[in-house]
PDB file of C-alpha atoms in Angstrom:
ATOM      1  CA  ILE A  25     102.465 112.860  95.869  1.00  0.00           C
ATOM      2  CA  ARG A  26     102.935 116.350  97.449  1.00  0.00           C
ATOM      3  CA  LYS A  27     101.225 116.869 100.867  1.00  0.00           C
ATOM      4  CA  LEU A  28     102.896 117.186 103.561  1.00  0.00           C
ATOM      5  CA  PHE A  29     101.173 116.168 107.342  1.00  0.00           C
ATOM      6  CA  VAL A  30     102.544 117.826 109.751  1.00  0.00           C
ATOM      7  CA  GLY A  31     101.175 116.711 113.459  1.00  0.00           C
ATOM      8  CA  GLY A  32     101.938 118.005 117.842  1.00  0.00           C
ATOM      9  CA  ILE A  33     102.030 121.535 116.282  1.00  0.00           C
ATOM     10  CA  ASP A  34     100.859 124.242 118.401  1.00  0.00           C
ATOM     11  CA  PRO A  35      98.090 125.649 118.075  1.00  0.00           C
ATOM     12  CA  ASN A  36      98.741 128.959 118.092  1.00  0.00           C
ATOM     13  CA  GLU A  37     102.547 129.183 116.287  1.00  0.00           C
ATOM     14  CA  SER A  38     102.050 131.382 112.958  1.00  0.00           C
ATOM     15  CA  LYS A  39     101.281 130.225 109.955  1.00  0.00           C
ATOM     16  CA  ASP A  40     103.641 132.622 108.622  1.00  0.00           C
ATOM     17  CA  LEU A  41     106.335 130.821 110.815  1.00  0.00           C
ATOM     18  CA  ILE A  42     105.672 127.804 109.209  1.00  0.00           C
ATOM     19  CA  LEU A  43     105.686 128.711 106.078  1.00  0.00           C
ATOM     20  CA  GLU A  44     108.487 130.100 106.127  1.00  0.00           C
ATOM     21  CA  TYR A  45     109.933 127.454 107.859  1.00  0.00           C
ATOM     22  CA  PHE A  46     108.637 124.192 105.102  1.00  0.00           C
ATOM     23  CA  GLY A  47     109.224 127.384 102.107  1.00  0.00           C
ATOM     24  CA  THR A  48     113.114 127.233 103.006  1.00  0.00           C
ATOM     25  CA  PHE A  49     112.519 122.939 101.029  1.00  0.00           C
ATOM     26  CA  GLY A  50     110.862 124.197  98.291  1.00  0.00           C
ATOM     27  CA  LYS A  51     107.337 126.389  96.884  1.00  0.00           C
ATOM     28  CA  ILE A  52     104.230 125.571  98.912  1.00  0.00           C
ATOM     29  CA  SER A  53     101.143 126.110  96.438  1.00  0.00           C
ATOM     30  CA  GLU A  54      98.881 125.310  99.345  1.00  0.00           C
ATOM     31  CA  PHE A  55      98.442 125.141 103.163  1.00  0.00           C
ATOM     32  CA  ASN A  56      95.819 124.421 104.767  1.00  0.00           C
ATOM     33  CA  TRP A  57      95.220 124.285 108.921  1.00  0.00           C
ATOM     34  CA  PRO A  58      91.972 122.467 109.335  1.00  0.00           C
ATOM     35  CA  LYS A  59      90.255 124.578 112.428  1.00  0.00           C
ATOM     36  CA  LEU A  60      88.033 122.640 115.955  1.00  0.00           C
ATOM     37  CA  THR A  61      85.080 124.403 116.808  1.00  0.00           C
ATOM     38  CA  ARG A  62      84.267 124.882 120.534  1.00  0.00           C
ATOM     39  CA  ASP A  63      81.017 124.387 122.334  1.00  0.00           C
ATOM     40  CA  ASP A  64      80.788 128.359 122.803  1.00  0.00           C
ATOM     41  CA  GLY A  65      81.249 128.209 119.107  1.00  0.00           C
ATOM     42  CA  THR A  66      85.038 129.315 118.763  1.00  0.00           C
ATOM     43  CA  GLU A  67      87.240 128.315 116.478  1.00  0.00           C
ATOM     44  CA  VAL A  68      90.401 127.245 117.193  1.00  0.00           C
ATOM     45  CA  ASN A  69      93.278 125.697 114.921  1.00  0.00           C
ATOM     46  CA  ARG A  70      94.059 120.917 115.392  1.00  0.00           C
ATOM     47  CA  ARG A  71      97.386 119.908 116.232  1.00  0.00           C
ATOM     48  CA  TYR A  72      97.839 119.098 113.118  1.00  0.00           C
ATOM     49  CA  LEU A  73      98.318 120.109 109.671  1.00  0.00           C
ATOM     50  CA  PHE A  74      98.786 119.773 105.962  1.00  0.00           C
ATOM     51  CA  VAL A  75     101.773 121.987 103.440  1.00  0.00           C
ATOM     52  CA  ILE A  76     101.337 120.880 100.087  1.00  0.00           C
ATOM     53  CA  PHE A  77     103.956 122.017  97.317  1.00  0.00           C
ATOM     54  CA  GLN A  78     104.183 122.238  93.580  1.00  0.00           C
ATOM     55  CA  ASP A  79     106.900 119.912  93.289  1.00  0.00           C
ATOM     56  CA  PRO A  80     107.416 116.443  94.603  1.00  0.00           C
ATOM     57  CA  GLU A  81     111.355 116.403  95.733  1.00  0.00           C
ATOM     58  CA  PRO A  82     110.950 118.815  98.911  1.00  0.00           C
ATOM     59  CA  LEU A  83     109.044 116.215 100.666  1.00  0.00           C
ATOM     60  CA  GLU A  84     111.779 113.364 100.528  1.00  0.00           C
ATOM     61  CA  GLU A  85     113.929 115.696 102.045  1.00  0.00           C
ATOM     62  CA  ILE A  86     111.981 116.413 105.010  1.00  0.00           C
ATOM     63  CA  ALA A  87     110.685 113.259 105.378  1.00  0.00           C
ATOM     64  CA  LYS A  88     114.740 111.799 106.133  1.00  0.00           C
ATOM     65  CA  SER A  89     114.217 113.524 109.583  1.00  0.00           C
ATOM     66  CA  GLN A  90     110.767 112.331 111.993  1.00  0.00           C
ATOM     67  CA  TYR A  91     111.199 115.464 114.372  1.00  0.00           C
ATOM     68  CA  HIS A  92     111.608 118.995 113.191  1.00  0.00           C
ATOM     69  CA  ILE A  93     111.581 121.915 115.472  1.00  0.00           C
ATOM     70  CA  ILE A  94     108.877 124.616 114.581  1.00  0.00           C
ATOM     71  CA  GLY A  95     109.373 128.130 116.916  1.00  0.00           C
ATOM     72  CA  ASP A  96     108.835 125.754 120.031  1.00  0.00           C
ATOM     73  CA  SER A  97     107.244 122.919 118.640  1.00  0.00           C
ATOM     74  CA  LYS A  98     109.057 119.779 118.579  1.00  0.00           C
ATOM     75  CA  VAL A  99     106.703 118.349 115.526  1.00  0.00           C
ATOM     76  CA  GLU A 100     106.166 115.128 113.374  1.00  0.00           C
ATOM     77  CA  VAL A 101     106.270 115.224 109.568  1.00  0.00           C
ATOM     78  CA  LYS A 102     104.920 112.314 107.660  1.00  0.00           C
ATOM     79  CA  ILE A 103     104.186 112.280 103.534  1.00  0.00           C
ATOM     80  CA  ALA A 104     100.748 112.218 103.386  1.00  0.00           C
ATOM     81  CA  GLU A 105      98.812 108.232 102.338  1.00  0.00           C
ATOM     82  CA  PRO A 106      95.954 109.160 100.671  1.00  0.00           C
ATOM     83  CA  ARG A 107      92.913 107.998 103.178  1.00  0.00           C
ATOM     84  CA  GLU A 108      91.407 104.581 102.499  1.00  0.00           C
ATOM     85  CA  PRO A 109      86.958 104.492 102.083  1.00  0.00           C
ATOM     86  CA  SER A 110      86.457 104.101 105.222  1.00  0.00           C
ATOM     87  CA  LYS A 111      83.988 100.871 105.087  1.00  0.00           C
ATOM     88  CA  PHE A 112      81.280 102.737 107.047  1.00  0.00           C
ATOM     89  CA  ALA A 113      81.263 104.657 103.421  1.00  0.00           C
ATOM     90  CA  GLN A 114      80.683 100.987 101.168  1.00  0.00           C
ATOM     91  CA  GLN A 115      77.489 100.081 103.246  1.00  0.00           C
ATOM     92  CA  PRO A 116      74.232 100.949 102.150  1.00  0.00           C
ATOM     93  CA  SER A 117      72.193 103.274 104.216  1.00  0.00           C
ATOM     94  CA  HIS A 118      68.777 104.465 104.236  1.00  0.00           C
ATOM     95  CA  SER A 119      69.222 106.626 102.154  1.00  0.00           C
ATOM     96  CA  GLY A 120      68.991 103.404  99.377  1.00  0.00           C
ATOM     97  CA  GLY A 121      65.179 103.383 100.094  1.00  0.00           C
ATOM     98  CA  TYR A 122      65.255 101.346 103.148  1.00  0.00           C
ATOM     99  CA  TRP A 123      65.073 101.607 106.794  1.00  0.00           C
ATOM    100  CA  PRO A 124      67.267  99.654 109.774  1.00  0.00           C
ATOM    101  CA  SER A 125      64.665  96.805 110.847  1.00  0.00           C
ATOM    102  CA  PRO A 126      65.646  93.232 112.401  1.00  0.00           C
ATOM    103  CA  GLY A 127      62.125  92.118 110.742  1.00  0.00           C
ATOM    104  CA  GLY A 128      61.738  93.887 106.421  1.00  0.00           C
ATOM    105  CA  GLY A 129      60.462  97.077 108.443  1.00  0.00           C
ATOM    106  CA  PRO A 130      58.953  99.672 105.903  1.00  0.00           C
ATOM    107  CA  THR A 131      60.254 100.792 103.149  1.00  0.00           C
ATOM    108  CA  TRP A 132      61.644 104.509 102.308  1.00  0.00           C
ATOM    109  CA  GLY A 133      58.822 107.134 102.591  1.00  0.00           C
ATOM    110  CA  GLN A 134      57.473 105.361 105.330  1.00  0.00           C
ATOM    111  CA  ALA A 135      57.112 105.935 108.934  1.00  0.00           C
ATOM    112  CA  PRO A 136      58.602 103.363 111.262  1.00  0.00           C
ATOM    113  CA  PRO A 137      56.801 101.384 114.054  1.00  0.00           C
ATOM    114  CA  PRO A 138      55.992 103.649 116.853  1.00  0.00           C
ATOM    115  CA  GLN A 139      58.796 101.038 118.983  1.00  0.00           C
ATOM    116  CA  TRP A 140      61.343 102.873 117.135  1.00  0.00           C
ATOM    117  CA  SER A 141      60.131 106.414 118.162  1.00  0.00           C
ATOM    118  CA  GLY A 142      62.638 106.098 121.235  1.00  0.00           C
ATOM    119  CA  MET A 143      59.468 106.920 123.289  1.00  0.00           C
ATOM    120  CA  GLY A 144      56.618 104.144 123.198  1.00  0.00           C
ATOM    121  CA  GLY A 145      59.777 100.644 123.256  1.00  0.00           C
ATOM    122  CA  PRO A 146      63.597 100.382 122.687  1.00  0.00           C
ATOM    123  CA  VAL A 147      65.510 101.067 119.395  1.00  0.00           C
ATOM    124  CA  PRO A 148      66.987  98.603 117.362  1.00  0.00           C
ATOM    125  CA  PRO A 149      70.818  98.748 117.191  1.00  0.00           C
ATOM    126  CA  GLN A 150      71.883 101.042 113.911  1.00  0.00           C
ATOM    127  CA  THR A 151      75.036  98.993 113.561  1.00  0.00           C
ATOM    128  CA  GLN A 152      73.891  97.597 109.887  1.00  0.00           C
ATOM    129  CA  TRP A 153      70.960  98.785 107.652  1.00  0.00           C
ATOM    130  CA  ALA A 154      68.361  96.759 106.050  1.00  0.00           C
ATOM    131  CA  ASP A 155      69.184  95.631 102.867  1.00  0.00           C
ATOM    132  CA  PRO A 156      67.958  92.644 100.299  1.00  0.00           C
ATOM    133  CA  ASN A 157      71.261  91.185 100.224  1.00  0.00           C
ATOM    134  CA  GLN A 158      71.094  90.775 103.973  1.00  0.00           C
ATOM    135  CA  GLN A 159      68.382  88.194 104.364  1.00  0.00           C
ATOM    136  CA  ALA A 160      70.946  86.018 106.771  1.00  0.00           C
ATOM    137  CA  TRP A 161      71.030  89.367 109.347  1.00  0.00           C
ATOM    138  CA  GLN A 162      67.777  90.543 108.614  1.00  0.00           C
ATOM    139  CA  GLN A 163      66.664  86.732 110.288  1.00  0.00           C
ATOM    140  CA  GLN A 164      68.438  86.778 113.357  1.00  0.00           C
ATOM    141  CA  GLN A 165      67.896  90.013 113.955  1.00  0.00           C
ATOM    142  CA  GLN A 166      64.472  89.511 113.605  1.00  0.00           C
ATOM    143  CA  GLN A 167      64.706  86.352 116.249  1.00  0.00           C
ATOM    144  CA  GLN A 168      66.794  88.081 118.597  1.00  0.00           C
ATOM    145  CA  TRP A 169      64.398  91.331 118.431  1.00  0.00           C
ATOM    146  CA  SER A 170      61.663  89.467 118.390  1.00  0.00           C
ATOM    147  CA  ASN A 171      61.795  87.530 121.725  1.00  0.00           C
ATOM    148  CA  TYR A 172      62.841  91.039 123.170  1.00  0.00           C
ATOM    149  CA  TRP A 173      59.850  92.765 121.876  1.00  0.00           C
ATOM    150  CA  ALA A 174      57.389  89.342 123.279  1.00  0.00           C
TER     151      ALA A 174
END
């Protein structure tokens, strides 16, 4: 791992100052400062960034101190860990051919029933997606929604 997380950075801080500071620890191969797009379309730097070094050795030295001062910002640094896959990414989606459905509903390519339109009645919760392996969940949802729609 050669990636360092830097949190709490002033979004207006100079990129050159940040690179100069971390460059004293070792050769930087990549710098990633994510942007935030505001409602008016303007982009601003987020309050965190990532610094990737060519070698992993500088990370140990930097991480000895949890906080560093860069310009006017007291920043927190951590060795970046790979993210675990999201639980939502592991769930089946309708792109696999199934609509979210309390009772089996239409399959991919068919129109959803009118009560799902948002204009013709309630929309079932979409916290889970119907899947042939989720029969118990389907039955529970069918019971719940059939009472509601009756």
